[in-house]
PDB file of C-alpha atoms in Angstrom:
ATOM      1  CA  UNK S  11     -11.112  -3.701  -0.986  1.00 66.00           C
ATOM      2  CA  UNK S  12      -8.753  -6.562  -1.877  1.00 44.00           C
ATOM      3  CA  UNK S  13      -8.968 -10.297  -0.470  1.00 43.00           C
ATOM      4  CA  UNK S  14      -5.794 -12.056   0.412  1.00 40.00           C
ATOM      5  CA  UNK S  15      -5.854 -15.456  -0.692  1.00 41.00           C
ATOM      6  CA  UNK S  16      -4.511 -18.559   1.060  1.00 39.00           C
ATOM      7  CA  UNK S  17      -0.537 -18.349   1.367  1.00 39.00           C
ATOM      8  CA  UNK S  18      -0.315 -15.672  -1.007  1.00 43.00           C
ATOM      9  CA  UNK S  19       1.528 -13.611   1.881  1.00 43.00           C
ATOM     10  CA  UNK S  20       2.990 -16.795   3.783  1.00 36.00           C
ATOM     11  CA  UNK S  21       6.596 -15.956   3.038  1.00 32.00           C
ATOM     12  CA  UNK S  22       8.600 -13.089   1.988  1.00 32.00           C
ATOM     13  CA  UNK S  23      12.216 -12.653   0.249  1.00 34.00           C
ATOM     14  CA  UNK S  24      15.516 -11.950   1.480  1.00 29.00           C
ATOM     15  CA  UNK S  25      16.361  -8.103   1.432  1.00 35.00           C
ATOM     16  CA  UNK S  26      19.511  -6.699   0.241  1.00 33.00           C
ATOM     17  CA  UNK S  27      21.225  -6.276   3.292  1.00 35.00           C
ATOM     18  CA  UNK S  28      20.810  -9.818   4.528  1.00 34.00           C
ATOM     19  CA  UNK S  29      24.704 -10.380   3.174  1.00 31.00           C
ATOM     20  CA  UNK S  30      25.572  -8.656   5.825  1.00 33.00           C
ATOM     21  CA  UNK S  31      24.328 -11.220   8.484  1.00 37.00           C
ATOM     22  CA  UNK S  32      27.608 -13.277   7.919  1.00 40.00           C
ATOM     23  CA  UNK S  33      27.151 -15.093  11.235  1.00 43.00           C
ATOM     24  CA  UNK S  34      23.901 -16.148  10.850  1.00 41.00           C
ATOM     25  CA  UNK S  35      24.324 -17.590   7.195  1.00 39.00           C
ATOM     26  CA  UNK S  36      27.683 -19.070   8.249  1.00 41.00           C
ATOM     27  CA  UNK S  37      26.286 -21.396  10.510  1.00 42.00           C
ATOM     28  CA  UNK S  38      24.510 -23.320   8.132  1.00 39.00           C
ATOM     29  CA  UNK S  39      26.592 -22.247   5.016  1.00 42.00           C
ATOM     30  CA  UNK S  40      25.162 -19.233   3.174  1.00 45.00           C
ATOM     31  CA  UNK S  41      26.233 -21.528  -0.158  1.00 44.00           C
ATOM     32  CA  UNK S  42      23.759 -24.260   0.073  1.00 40.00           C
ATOM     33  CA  UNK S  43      20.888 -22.434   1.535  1.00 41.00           C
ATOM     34  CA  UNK S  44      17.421 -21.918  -0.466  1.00 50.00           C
ATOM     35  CA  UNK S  45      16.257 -18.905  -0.290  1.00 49.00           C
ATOM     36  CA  UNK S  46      13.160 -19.088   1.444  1.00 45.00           C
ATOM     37  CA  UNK S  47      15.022 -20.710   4.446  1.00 45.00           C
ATOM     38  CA  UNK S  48      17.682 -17.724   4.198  1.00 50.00           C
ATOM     39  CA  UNK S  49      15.194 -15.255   4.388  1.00 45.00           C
ATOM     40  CA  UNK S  50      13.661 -17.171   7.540  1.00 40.00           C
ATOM     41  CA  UNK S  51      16.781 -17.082   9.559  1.00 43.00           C
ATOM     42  CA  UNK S  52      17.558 -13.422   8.214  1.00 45.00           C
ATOM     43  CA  UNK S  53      14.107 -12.209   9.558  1.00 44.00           C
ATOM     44  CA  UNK S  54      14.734 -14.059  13.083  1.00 39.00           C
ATOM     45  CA  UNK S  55      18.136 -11.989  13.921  1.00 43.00           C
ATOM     46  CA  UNK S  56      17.600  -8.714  15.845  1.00 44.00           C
ATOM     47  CA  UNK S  57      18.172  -5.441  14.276  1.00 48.00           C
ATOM     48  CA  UNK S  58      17.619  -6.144  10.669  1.00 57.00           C
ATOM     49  CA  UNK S  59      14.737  -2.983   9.846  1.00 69.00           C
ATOM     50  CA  UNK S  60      14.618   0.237  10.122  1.00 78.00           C
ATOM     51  CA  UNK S  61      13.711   2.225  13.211  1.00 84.00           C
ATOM     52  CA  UNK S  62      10.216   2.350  13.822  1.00 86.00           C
ATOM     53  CA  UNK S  63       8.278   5.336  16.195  1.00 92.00           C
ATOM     54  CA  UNK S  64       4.929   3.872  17.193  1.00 91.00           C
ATOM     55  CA  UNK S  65       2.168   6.091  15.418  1.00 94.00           C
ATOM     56  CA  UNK S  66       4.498   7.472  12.450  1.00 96.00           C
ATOM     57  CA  UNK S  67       2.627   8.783   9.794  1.00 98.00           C
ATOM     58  CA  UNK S  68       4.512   8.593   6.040  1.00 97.00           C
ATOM     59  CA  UNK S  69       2.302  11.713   4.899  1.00 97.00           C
ATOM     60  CA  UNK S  70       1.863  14.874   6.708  1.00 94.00           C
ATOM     61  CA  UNK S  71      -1.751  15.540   7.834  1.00 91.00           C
ATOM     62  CA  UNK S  72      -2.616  11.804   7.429  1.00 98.00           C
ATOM     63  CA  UNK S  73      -4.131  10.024  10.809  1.00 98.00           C
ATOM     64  CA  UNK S  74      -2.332   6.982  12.231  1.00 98.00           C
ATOM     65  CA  UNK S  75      -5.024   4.241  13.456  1.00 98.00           C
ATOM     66  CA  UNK S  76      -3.019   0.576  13.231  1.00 98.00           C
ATOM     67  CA  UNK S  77      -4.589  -2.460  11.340  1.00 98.00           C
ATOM     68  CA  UNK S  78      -4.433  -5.877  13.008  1.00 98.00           C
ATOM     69  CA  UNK S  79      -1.098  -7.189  12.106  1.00 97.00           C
ATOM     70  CA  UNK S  80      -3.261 -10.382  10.602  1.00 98.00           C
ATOM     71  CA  UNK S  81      -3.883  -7.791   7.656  1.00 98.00           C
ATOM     72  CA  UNK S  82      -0.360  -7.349   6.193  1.00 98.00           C
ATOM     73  CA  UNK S  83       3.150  -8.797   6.575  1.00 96.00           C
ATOM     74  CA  UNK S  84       6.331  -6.779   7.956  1.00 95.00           C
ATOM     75  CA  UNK S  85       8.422  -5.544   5.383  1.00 95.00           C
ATOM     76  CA  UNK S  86      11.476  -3.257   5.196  1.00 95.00           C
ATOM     77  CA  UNK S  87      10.731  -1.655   1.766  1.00 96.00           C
ATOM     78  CA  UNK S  88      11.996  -0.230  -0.655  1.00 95.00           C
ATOM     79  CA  UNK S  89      14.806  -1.974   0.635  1.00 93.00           C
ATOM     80  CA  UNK S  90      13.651  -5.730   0.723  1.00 93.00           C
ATOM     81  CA  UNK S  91      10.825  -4.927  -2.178  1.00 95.00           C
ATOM     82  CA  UNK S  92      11.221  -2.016  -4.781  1.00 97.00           C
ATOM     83  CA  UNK S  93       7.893   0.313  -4.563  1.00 98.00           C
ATOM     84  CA  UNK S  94       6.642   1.237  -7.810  1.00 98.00           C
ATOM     85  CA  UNK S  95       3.065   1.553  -8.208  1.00 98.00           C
ATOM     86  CA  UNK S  96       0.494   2.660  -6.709  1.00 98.00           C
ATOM     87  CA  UNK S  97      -3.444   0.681  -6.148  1.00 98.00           C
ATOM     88  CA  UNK S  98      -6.243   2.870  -5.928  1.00 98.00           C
ATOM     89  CA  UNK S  99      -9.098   1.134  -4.350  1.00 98.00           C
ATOM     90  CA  UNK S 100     -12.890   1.964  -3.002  1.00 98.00           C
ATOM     91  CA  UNK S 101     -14.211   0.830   0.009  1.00 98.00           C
ATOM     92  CA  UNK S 102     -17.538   0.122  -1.150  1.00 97.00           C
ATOM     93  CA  UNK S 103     -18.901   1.061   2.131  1.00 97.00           C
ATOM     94  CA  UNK S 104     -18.328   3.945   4.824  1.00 98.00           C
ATOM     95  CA  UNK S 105     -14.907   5.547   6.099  1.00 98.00           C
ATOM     96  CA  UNK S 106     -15.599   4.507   9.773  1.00 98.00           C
ATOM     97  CA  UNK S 107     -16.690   0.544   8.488  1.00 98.00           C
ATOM     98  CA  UNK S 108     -13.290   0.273   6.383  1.00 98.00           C
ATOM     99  CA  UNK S 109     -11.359   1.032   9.518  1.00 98.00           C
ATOM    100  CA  UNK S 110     -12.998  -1.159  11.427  1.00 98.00           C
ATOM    101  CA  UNK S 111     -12.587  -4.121   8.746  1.00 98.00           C
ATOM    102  CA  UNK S 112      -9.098  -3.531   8.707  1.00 98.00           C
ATOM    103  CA  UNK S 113      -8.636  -3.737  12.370  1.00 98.00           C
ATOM    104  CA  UNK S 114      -9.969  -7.052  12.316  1.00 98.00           C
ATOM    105  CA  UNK S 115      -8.084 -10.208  12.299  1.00 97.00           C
ATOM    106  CA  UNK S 116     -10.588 -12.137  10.648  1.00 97.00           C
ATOM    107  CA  UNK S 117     -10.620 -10.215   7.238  1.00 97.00           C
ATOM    108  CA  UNK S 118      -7.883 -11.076   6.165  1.00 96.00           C
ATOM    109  CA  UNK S 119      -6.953  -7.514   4.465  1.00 97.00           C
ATOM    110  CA  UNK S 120      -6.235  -3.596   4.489  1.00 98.00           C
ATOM    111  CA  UNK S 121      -4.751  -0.840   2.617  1.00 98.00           C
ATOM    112  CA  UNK S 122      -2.065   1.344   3.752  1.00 98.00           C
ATOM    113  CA  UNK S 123      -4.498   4.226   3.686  1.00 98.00           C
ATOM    114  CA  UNK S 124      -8.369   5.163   3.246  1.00 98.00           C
ATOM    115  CA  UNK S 125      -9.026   8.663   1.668  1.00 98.00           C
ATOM    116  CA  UNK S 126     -12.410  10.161   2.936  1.00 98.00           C
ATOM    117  CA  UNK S 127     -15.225  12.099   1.203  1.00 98.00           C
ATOM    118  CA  UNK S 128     -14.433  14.780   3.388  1.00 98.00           C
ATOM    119  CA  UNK S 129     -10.819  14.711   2.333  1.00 98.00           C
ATOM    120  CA  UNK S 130      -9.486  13.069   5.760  1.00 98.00           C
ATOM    121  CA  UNK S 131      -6.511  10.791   5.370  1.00 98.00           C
ATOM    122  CA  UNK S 132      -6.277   7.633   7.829  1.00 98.00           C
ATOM    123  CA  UNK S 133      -3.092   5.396   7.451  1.00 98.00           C
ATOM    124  CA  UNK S 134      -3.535   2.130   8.997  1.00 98.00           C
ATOM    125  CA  UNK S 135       0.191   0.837   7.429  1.00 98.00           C
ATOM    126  CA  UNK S 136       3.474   1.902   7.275  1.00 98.00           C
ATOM    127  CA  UNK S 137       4.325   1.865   3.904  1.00 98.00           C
ATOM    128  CA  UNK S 138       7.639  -0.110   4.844  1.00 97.00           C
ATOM    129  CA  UNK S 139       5.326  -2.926   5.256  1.00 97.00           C
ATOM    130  CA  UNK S 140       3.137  -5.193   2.927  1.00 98.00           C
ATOM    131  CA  UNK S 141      -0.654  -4.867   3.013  1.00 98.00           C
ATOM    132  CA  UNK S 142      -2.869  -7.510   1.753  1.00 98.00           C
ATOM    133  CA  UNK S 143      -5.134  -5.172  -0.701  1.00 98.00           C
ATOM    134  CA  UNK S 144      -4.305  -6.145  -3.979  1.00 97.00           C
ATOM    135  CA  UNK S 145      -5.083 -10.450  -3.829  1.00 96.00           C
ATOM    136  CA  UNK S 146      -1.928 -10.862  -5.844  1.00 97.00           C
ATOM    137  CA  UNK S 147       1.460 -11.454  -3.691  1.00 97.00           C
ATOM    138  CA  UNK S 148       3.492  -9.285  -6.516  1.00 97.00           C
ATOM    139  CA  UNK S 149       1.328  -6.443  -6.553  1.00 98.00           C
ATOM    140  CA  UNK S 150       1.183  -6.387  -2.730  1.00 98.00           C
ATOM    141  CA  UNK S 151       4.793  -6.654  -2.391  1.00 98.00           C
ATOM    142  CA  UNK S 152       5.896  -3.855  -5.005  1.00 98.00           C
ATOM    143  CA  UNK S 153       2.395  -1.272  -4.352  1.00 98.00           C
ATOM    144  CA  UNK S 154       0.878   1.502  -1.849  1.00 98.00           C
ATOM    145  CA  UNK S 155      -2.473   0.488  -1.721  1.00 98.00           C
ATOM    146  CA  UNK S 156      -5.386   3.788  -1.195  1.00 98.00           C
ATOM    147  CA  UNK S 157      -8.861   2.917  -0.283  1.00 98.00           C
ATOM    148  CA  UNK S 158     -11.665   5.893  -0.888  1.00 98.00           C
ATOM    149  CA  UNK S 159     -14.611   5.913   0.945  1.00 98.00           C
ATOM    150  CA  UNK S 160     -17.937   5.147  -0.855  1.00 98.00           C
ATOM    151  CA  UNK S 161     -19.120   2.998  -3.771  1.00 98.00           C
ATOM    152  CA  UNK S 162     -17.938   2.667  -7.415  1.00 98.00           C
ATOM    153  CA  UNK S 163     -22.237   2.808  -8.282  1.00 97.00           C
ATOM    154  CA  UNK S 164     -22.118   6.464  -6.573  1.00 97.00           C
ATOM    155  CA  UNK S 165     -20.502   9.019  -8.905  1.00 97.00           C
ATOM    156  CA  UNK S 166     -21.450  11.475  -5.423  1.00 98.00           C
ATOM    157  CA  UNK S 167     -19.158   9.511  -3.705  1.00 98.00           C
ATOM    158  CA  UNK S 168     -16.200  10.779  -5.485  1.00 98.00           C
ATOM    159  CA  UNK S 169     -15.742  14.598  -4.014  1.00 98.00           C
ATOM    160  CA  UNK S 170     -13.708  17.523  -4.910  1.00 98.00           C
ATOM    161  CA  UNK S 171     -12.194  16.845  -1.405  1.00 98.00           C
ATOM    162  CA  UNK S 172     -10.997  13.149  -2.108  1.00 98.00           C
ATOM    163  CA  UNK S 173      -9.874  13.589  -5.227  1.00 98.00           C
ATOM    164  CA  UNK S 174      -7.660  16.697  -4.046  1.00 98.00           C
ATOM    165  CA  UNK S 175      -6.412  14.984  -0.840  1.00 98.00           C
ATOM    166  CA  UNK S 176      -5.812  11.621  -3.211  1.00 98.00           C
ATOM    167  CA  UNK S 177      -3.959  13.318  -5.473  1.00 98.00           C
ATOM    168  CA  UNK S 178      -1.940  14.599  -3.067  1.00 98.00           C
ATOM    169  CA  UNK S 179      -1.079  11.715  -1.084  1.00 98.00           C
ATOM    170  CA  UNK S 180      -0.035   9.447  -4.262  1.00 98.00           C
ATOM    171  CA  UNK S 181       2.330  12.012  -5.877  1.00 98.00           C
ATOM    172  CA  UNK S 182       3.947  12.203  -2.446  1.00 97.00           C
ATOM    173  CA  UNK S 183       4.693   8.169  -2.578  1.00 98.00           C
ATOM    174  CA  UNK S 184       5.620   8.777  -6.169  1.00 98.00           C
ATOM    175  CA  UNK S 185       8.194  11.704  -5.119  1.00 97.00           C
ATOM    176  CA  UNK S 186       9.848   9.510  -2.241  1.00 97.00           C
ATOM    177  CA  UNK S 187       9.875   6.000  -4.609  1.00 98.00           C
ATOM    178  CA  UNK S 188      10.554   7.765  -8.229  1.00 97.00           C
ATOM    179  CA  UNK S 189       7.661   6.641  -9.513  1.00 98.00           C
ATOM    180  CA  UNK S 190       6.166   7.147 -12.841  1.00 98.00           C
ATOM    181  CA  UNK S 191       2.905   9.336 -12.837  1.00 98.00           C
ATOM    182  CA  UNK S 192       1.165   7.155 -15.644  1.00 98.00           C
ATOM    183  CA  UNK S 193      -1.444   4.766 -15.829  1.00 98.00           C
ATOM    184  CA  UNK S 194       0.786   2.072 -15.929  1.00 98.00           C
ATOM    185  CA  UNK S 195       2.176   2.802 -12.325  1.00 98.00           C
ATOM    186  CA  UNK S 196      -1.041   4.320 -10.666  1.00 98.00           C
ATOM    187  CA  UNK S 197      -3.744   1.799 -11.718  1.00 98.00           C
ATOM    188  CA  UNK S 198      -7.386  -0.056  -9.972  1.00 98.00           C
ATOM    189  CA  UNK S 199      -7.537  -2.740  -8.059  1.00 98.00           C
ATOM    190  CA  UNK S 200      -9.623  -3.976 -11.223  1.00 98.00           C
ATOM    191  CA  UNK S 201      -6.276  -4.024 -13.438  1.00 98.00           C
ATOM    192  CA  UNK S 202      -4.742  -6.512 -10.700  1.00 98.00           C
ATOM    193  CA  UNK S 203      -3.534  -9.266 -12.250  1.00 97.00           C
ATOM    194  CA  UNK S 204      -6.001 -12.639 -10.815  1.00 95.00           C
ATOM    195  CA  UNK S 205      -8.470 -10.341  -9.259  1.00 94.00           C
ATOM    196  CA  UNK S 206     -12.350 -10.508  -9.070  1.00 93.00           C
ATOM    197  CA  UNK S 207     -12.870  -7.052  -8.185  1.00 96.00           C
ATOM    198  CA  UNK S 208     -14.214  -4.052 -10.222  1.00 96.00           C
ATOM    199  CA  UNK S 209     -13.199  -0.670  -8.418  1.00 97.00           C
ATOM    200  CA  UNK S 210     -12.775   1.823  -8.214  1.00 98.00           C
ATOM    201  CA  UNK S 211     -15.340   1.527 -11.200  1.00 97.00           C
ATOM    202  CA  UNK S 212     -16.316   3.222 -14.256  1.00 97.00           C
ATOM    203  CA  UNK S 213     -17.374   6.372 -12.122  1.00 98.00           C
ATOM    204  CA  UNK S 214     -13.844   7.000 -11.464  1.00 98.00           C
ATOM    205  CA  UNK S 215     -12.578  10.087 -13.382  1.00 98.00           C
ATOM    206  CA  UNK S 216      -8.730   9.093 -13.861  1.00 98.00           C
ATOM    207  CA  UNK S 217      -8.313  11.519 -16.356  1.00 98.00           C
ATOM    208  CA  UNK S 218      -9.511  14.065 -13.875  1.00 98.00           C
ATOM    209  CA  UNK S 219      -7.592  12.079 -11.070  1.00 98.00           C
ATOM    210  CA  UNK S 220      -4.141  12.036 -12.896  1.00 98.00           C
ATOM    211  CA  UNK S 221      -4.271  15.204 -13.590  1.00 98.00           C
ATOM    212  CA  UNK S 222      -4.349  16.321  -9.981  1.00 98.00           C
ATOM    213  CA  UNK S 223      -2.006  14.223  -8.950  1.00 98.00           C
ATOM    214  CA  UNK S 224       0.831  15.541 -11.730  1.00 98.00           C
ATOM    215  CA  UNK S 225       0.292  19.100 -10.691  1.00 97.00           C
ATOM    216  CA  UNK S 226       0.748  18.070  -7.013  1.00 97.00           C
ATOM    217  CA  UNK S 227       4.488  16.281  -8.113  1.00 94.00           C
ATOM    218  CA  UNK S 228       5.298  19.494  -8.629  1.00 89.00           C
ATOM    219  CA  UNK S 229       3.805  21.272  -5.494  1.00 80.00           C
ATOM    220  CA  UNK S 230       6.382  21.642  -2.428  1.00 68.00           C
ATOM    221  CA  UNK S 231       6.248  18.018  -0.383  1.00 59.00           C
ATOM    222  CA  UNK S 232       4.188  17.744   2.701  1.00 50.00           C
ATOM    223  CA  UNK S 233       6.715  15.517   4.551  1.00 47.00           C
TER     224      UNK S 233
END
């Protein structure tokens, strides 16, 4: 699981479509603005994200149950923040505990999904949003981050199941953000830039992993 440090997430960046909030910028001249105080006002007018359905999944057969909004950051990607890349993370614990860290306000992060051994698929974020899972404000910003239930000591952990139902799931957010099935674009938290974490270990078969997920590009999409 990834740690968001202190202000990493404080402020985010002005999307594309904020030139079209003439009146807004006008009134304090658009010119002379920074753009962290841009993006402030830009965020404040009404009307400004896409249409949201409360309990909207982004992958078909995938479980909505909401993180605490203290564990990521409103977003309207791609559109404010390109997507390309993809975290794969491990809980280092149970299914049922990682949902119930991520619900609380106190922890101060979550991924957009956790992956069971049983092949189940929870999303706790849209992936319009940012999730605090990778402790680096980049990474978060431009990534889809998947937690697997288990521990990167437990090869057991890692089950036919996950690794299908994995697979799956990332070549569907590399389908709908054209991203690159390499190891360059679907790494571990460990490769994070800054972080102190080691998963999802050395038990991880990404050989294996990749695999699966380049024959499931090519399978018919599940949403």
């Amino acid at each position: 699981m990834g740690a968001k440090p202190a202000s990493e997430d404080g402020d985010r960046r002005i999307g594309r479509r904020a030139l079209l909030v003439g009146g807004t910028a006008a009134a304090v001249g658009s010119a002379v603005l920074a753009r962290d105080e841009l993006a402030r006002l830009w965020w404040r007018a009404p009307g400004v994200e896409k249409p949201r359905v409360e309990g909207a999944v982004d992958f078909g057969g995938a479980r909505w149950v909401a993180a605490s909004e203290a564990n990521w950051r409103r977003a309207d990607r791609p559109d404010d923040y390109g997507i390309d890349m993809v975290v794969i993370h491990v809980t280092q614990g149970s299914f049922a505990s990682a949902v119930k860290v991520f619900q609380d306000p106190g922890h101060g992060a979550a991924a957009h999904y956790i992956v069971g051994k049983d092949g189940r698929i929870t999303q706790m974020i849209r992936e319009l949003d940012v999730a605090y899972h990778a402790g680096n404000r980049s990474y978060n910003e431009r990534s889809v981050g998947i937690e697997h239930e288990g521990f990167i000591d437990r090869p057991e952990d890692f089950t036919d199941r996950m690794y299908a139902a994995s697979a799956r799931l990332t070549a569907r957010i590399c389908v709908r953000y054209d991203i690159p099935v390499d190891r360059e674009h679907i790494i571990g938290h460990v490769e994070v830039p800054g972080t102190d974490h080691t998963d999802p270990g050395e038990h991880w078969d990404w050989d294996r992993y990749m695999k699966l997920v380049r024959q499931a590009r090519q399978a018919p999409a599940q949403v």
